[in-house]
Short mmCIF file of C-alpha atoms in Angstrom, two decimals:
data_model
loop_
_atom_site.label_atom_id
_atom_site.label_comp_id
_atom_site.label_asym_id
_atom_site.label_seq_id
_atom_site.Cartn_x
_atom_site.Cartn_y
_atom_site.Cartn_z
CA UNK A 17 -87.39 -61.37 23.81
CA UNK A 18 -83.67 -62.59 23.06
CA UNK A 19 -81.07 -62.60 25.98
CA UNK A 20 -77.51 -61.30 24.10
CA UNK A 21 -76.60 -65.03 24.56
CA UNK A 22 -79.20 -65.78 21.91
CA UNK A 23 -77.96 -63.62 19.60
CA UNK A 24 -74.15 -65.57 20.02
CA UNK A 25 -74.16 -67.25 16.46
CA UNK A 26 -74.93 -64.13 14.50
CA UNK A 27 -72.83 -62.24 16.81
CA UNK A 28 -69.86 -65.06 16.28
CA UNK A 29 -70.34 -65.32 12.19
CA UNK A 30 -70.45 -61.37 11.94
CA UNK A 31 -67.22 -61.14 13.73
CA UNK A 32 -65.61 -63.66 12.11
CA UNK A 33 -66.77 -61.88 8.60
CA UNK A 34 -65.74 -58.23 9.76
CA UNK A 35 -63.53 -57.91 12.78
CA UNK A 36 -60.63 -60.10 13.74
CA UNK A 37 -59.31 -58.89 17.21
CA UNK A 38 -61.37 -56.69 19.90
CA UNK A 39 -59.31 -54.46 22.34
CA UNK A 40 -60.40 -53.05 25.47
CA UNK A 41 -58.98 -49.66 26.13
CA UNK A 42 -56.12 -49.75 29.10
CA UNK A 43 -58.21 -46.48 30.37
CA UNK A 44 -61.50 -48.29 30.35
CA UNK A 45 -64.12 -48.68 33.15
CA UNK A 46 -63.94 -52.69 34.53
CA UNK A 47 -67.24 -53.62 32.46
CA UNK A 48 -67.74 -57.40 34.10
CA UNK A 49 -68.00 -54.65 37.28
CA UNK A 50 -70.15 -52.70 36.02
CA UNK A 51 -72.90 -55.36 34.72
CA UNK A 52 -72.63 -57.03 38.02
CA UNK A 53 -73.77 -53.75 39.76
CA UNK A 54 -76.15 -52.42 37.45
CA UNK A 55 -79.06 -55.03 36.44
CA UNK A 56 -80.08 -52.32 34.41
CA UNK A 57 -78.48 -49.72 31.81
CA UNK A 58 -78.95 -47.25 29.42
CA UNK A 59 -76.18 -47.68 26.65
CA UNK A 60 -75.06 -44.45 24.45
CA UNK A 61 -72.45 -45.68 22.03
CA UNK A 62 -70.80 -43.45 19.58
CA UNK A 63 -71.88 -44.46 15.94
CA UNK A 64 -69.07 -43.70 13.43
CA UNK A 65 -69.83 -43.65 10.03
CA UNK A 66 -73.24 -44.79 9.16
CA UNK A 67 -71.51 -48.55 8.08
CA UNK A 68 -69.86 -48.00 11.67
CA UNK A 69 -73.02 -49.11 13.76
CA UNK A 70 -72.80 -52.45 12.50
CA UNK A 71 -69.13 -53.04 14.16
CA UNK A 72 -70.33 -51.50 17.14
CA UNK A 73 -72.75 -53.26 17.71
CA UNK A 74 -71.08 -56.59 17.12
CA UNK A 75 -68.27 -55.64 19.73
CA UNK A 76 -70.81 -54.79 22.06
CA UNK A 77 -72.73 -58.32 22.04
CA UNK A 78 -69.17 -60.29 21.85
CA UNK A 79 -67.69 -58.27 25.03
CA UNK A 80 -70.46 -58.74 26.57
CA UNK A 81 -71.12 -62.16 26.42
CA UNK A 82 -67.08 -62.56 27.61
CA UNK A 83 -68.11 -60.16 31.08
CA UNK A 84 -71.17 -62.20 32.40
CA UNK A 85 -73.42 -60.10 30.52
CA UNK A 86 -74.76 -62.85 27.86
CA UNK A 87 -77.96 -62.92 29.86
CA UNK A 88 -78.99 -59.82 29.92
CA UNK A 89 -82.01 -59.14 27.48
CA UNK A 90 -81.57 -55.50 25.22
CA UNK A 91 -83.95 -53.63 23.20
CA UNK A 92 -82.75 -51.14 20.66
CA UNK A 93 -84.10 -47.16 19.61
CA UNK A 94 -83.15 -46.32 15.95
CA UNK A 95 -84.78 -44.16 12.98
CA UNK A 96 -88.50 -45.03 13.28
CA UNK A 97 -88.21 -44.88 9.38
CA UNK A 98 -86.78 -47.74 8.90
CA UNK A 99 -90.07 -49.90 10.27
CA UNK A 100 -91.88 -48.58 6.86
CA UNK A 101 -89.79 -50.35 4.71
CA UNK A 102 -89.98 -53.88 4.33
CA UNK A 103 -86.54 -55.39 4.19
CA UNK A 104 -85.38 -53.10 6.95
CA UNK A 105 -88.17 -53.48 9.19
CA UNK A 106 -87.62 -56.97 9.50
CA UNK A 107 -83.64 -56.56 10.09
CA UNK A 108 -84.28 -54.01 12.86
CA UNK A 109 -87.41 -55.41 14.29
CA UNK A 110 -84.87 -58.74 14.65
CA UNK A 111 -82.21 -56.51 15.92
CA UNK A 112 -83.85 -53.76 18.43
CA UNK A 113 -86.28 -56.53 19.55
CA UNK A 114 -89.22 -54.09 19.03
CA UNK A 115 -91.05 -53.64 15.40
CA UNK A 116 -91.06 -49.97 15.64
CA UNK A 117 -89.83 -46.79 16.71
CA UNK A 118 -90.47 -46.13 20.33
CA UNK A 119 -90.55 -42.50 22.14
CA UNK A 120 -89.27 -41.65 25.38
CA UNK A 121 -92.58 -42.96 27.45
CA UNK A 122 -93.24 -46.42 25.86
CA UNK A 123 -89.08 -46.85 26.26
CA UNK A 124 -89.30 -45.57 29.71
CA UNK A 125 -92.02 -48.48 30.18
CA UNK A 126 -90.02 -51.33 28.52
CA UNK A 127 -86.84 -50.36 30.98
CA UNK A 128 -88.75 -50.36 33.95
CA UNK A 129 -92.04 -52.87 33.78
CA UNK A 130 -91.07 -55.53 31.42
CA UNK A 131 -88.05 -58.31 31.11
CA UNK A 132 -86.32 -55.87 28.96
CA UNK A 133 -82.52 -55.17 30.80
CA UNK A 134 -80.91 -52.45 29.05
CA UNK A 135 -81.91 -50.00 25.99
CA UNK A 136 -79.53 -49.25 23.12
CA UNK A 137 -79.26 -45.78 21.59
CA UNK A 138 -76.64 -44.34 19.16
CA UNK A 139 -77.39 -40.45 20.16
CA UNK A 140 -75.95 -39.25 17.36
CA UNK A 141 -78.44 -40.73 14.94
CA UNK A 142 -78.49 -40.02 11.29
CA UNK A 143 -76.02 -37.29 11.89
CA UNK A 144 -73.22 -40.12 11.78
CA UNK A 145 -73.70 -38.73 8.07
CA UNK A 146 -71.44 -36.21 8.31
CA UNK A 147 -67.95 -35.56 9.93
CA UNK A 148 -64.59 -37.83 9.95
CA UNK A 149 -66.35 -40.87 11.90
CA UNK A 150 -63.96 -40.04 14.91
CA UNK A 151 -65.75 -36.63 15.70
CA UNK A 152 -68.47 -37.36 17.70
CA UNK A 153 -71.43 -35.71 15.70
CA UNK A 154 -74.10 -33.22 18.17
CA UNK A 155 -76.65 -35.92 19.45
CA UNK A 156 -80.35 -35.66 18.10
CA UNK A 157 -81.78 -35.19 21.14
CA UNK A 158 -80.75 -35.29 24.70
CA UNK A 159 -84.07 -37.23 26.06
CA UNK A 160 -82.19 -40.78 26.12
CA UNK A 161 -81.04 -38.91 30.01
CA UNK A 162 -84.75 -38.54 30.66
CA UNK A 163 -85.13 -42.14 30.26
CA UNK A 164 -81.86 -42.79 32.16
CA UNK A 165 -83.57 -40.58 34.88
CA UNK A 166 -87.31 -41.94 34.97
CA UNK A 167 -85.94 -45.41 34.64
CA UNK A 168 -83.59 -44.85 37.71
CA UNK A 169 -80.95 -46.36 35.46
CA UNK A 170 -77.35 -44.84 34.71
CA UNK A 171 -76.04 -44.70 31.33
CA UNK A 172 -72.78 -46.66 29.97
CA UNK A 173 -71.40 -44.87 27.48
CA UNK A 174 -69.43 -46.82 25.03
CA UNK A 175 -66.87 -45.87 22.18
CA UNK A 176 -65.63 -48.11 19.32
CA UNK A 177 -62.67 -46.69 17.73
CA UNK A 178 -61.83 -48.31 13.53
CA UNK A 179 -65.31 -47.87 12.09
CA UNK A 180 -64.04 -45.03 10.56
CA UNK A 181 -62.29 -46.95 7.63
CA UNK A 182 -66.02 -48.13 6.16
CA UNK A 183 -66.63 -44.50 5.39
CA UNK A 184 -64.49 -41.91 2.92
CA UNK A 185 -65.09 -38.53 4.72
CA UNK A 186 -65.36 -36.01 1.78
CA UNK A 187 -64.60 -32.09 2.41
CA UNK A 188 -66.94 -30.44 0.78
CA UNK A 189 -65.43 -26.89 -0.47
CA UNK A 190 -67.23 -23.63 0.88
CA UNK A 191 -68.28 -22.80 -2.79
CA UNK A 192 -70.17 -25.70 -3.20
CA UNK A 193 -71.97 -25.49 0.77
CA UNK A 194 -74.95 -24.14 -0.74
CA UNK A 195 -76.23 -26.53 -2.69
CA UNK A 196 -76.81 -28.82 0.10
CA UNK A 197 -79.40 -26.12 1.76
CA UNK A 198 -82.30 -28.77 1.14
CA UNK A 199 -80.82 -30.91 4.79
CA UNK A 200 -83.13 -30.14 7.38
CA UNK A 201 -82.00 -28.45 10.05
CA UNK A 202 -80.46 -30.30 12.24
CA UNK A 203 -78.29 -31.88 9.53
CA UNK A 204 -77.41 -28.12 7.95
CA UNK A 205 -75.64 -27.14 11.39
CA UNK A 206 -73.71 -31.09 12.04
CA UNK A 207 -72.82 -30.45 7.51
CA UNK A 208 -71.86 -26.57 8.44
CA UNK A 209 -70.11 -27.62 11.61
CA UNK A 210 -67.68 -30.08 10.00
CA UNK A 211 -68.10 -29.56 6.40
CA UNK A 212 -67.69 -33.30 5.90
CA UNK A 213 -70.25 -35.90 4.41
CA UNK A 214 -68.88 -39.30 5.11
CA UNK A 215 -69.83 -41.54 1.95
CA UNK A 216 -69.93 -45.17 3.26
CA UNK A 217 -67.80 -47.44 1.95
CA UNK A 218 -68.96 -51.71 1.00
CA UNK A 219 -69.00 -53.82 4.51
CA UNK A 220 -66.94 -56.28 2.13
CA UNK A 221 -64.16 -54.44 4.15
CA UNK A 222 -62.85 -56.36 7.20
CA UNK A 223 -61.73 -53.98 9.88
CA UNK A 224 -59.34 -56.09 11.57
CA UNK A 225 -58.97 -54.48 15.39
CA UNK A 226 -61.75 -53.14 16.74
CA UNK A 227 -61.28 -50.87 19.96
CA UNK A 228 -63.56 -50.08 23.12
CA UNK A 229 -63.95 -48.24 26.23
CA UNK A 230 -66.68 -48.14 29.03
CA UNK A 231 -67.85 -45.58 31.42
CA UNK A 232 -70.32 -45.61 33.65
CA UNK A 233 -72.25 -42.32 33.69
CA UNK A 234 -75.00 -40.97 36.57
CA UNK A 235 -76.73 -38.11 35.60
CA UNK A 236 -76.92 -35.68 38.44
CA UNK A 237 -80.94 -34.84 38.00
CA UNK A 238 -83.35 -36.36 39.37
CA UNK A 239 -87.01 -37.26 38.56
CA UNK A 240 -88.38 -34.28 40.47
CA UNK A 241 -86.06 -32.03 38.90
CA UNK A 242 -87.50 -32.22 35.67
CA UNK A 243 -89.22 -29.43 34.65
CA UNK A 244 -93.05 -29.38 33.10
CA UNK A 245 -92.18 -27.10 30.34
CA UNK A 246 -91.00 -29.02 27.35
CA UNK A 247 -88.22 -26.63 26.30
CA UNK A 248 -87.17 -25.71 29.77
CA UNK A 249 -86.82 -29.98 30.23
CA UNK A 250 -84.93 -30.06 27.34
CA UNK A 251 -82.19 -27.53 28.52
CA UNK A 252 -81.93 -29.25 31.59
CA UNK A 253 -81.58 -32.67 29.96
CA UNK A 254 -78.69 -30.55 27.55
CA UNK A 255 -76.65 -30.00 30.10
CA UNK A 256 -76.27 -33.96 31.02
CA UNK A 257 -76.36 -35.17 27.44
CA UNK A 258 -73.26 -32.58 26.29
CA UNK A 259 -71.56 -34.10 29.55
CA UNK A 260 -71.91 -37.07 28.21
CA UNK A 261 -70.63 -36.59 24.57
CA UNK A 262 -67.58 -34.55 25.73
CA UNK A 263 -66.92 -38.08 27.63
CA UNK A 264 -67.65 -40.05 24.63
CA UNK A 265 -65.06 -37.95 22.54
CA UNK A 266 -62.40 -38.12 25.30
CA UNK A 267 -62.74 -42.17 25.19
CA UNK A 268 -62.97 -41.76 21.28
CA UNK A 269 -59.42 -39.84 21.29
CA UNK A 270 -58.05 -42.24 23.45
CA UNK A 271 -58.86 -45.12 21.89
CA UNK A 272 -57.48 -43.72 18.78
CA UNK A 273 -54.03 -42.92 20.64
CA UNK A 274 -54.05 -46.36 21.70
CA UNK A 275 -54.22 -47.39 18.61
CA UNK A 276 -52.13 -45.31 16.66
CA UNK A 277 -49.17 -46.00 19.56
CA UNK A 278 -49.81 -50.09 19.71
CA UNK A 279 -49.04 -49.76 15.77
CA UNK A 280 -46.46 -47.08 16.29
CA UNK A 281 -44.67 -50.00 18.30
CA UNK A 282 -45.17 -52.86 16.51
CA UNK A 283 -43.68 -51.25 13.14
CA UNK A 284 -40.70 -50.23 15.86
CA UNK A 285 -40.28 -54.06 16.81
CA UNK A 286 -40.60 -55.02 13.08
CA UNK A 287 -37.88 -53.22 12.11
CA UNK A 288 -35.88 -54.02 15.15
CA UNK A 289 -35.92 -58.21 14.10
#
């Protein structure tokens, strides 16, 4: 198990290869605050483009190391595909600190009986496929509250705004809708929804600013609220986890306000001189 602090030089060359400046929202959550008070956290973080995981993740580890939170010792839940591959097992298994995909119950286990601090999940999962990469994309499943809940542990949502330029986000026109009926479900309604398939672009691309906001989340159920009945849990847990992205787009739109005004005002001043 690596604390975040252990993970500083790949955290430091990454940035220095793909982001130059990271900027905490002005409407952000005090996050030095936050890690103080919770020794342990569930954190949802939007995902972008599929290329856009990779930049939040590296914003996450640098701004945390900066707000007393370089200690603190992460595990990660991502496709469980990618552990029967060779070359991305071994990235992943280095990166979520676990060599495969874990459910709900062994997760639940790591947060609450081992050294493990906080668990990582980008809810929105291989849907990041589709949309703009500033939509935030319907989340796979809604069980990352159940392990909030079992684990006693709130959840920190987390946006990163700029990802969005490593992916082009191709319309697709209505006519030619049907000939992606082969996506499973889940990925038919998120295509159908937004009618978008973002095509990632190479990471030879520095961003340049990267942008975040924090927000400390507490779902309202408890463990005894849960029901027995898997699909009668699941509507429960629905009703936290749509809470939750509605939040996570709110932060996402501000970020991007931010941004678009900061630039807004520094073209203003340029022209000003």
């Amino acid at each position: 198990m690596k604390s975040i602090n252990q993970f500083r030089l790949t955290t430091a060359a990454l940035k220095r290869l793909y982001l130059d400046k990271i900027i905490i929202s002005e409407n952000s959550q005090n996050l030095n605050l936050i890690l103080k008070r919770n020794p342990k956290l569930v954190i949802a973080l939007n995902h972008g483009p599929m290329a856009g995981a990779l930049a939040g993740l590296i914003g996450i580890a640098d701004v945390f190391q900066i707000n007393g939170g370089g200690t603190r010792i992460p595990f990660g839940i991502t496709w469980r595909n990618f552990y029967d591959f060779p070359v991305t097992k071994q990235i992943l298994s280095y990166l979520t600190q676990v060599d495969k995909g874990v459910n709900v119950d062994e997760a639940s286990h790591l947060l609450s009986n081992t050294e493990f601090t906080d668990c990582f999940i980008m809810p929105e999962g291989e849907l990041c496929n589709f949309g703009n990469g500033l939509d935030i994309q319907p989340f796979l499943s809604p069980r990352f509250i159940e392990l909030a809940i079992r684990s006693n542990t709130p959840v920190l949502i987390t946006a990163h705004q700029g990802s969005e330029n490593w992916a082009w986000p191709l319309s697709i026109n209505n006519k030619l809708k049907p000939l992606f009926k082969w996506l499973p479900k889940n990925m038919q309604d998120s295509f159908d929804e937004s009618g978008i398939i973002s095509i990632p672009k190479p990471y030879r691309r520095k961003l340049g600013k990267l942008y975040m906001s924090f927000y400390l989340y507490r779902p309202k159920l408890k463990s005894t609220d849960l029901a027995e009945e898997m699909n009668e849990r699941l509507k429960q847990l629905n009703v936290e986890a749509d809470k939750v992205r509605k939040q996570m787009q709110k932060m996402v739109t501000q970020l991007s306000l931010e941004r678009t005004s900061k630039h807004s005002l520094k073209k203003n001043n340029s022209k000003s001189e």
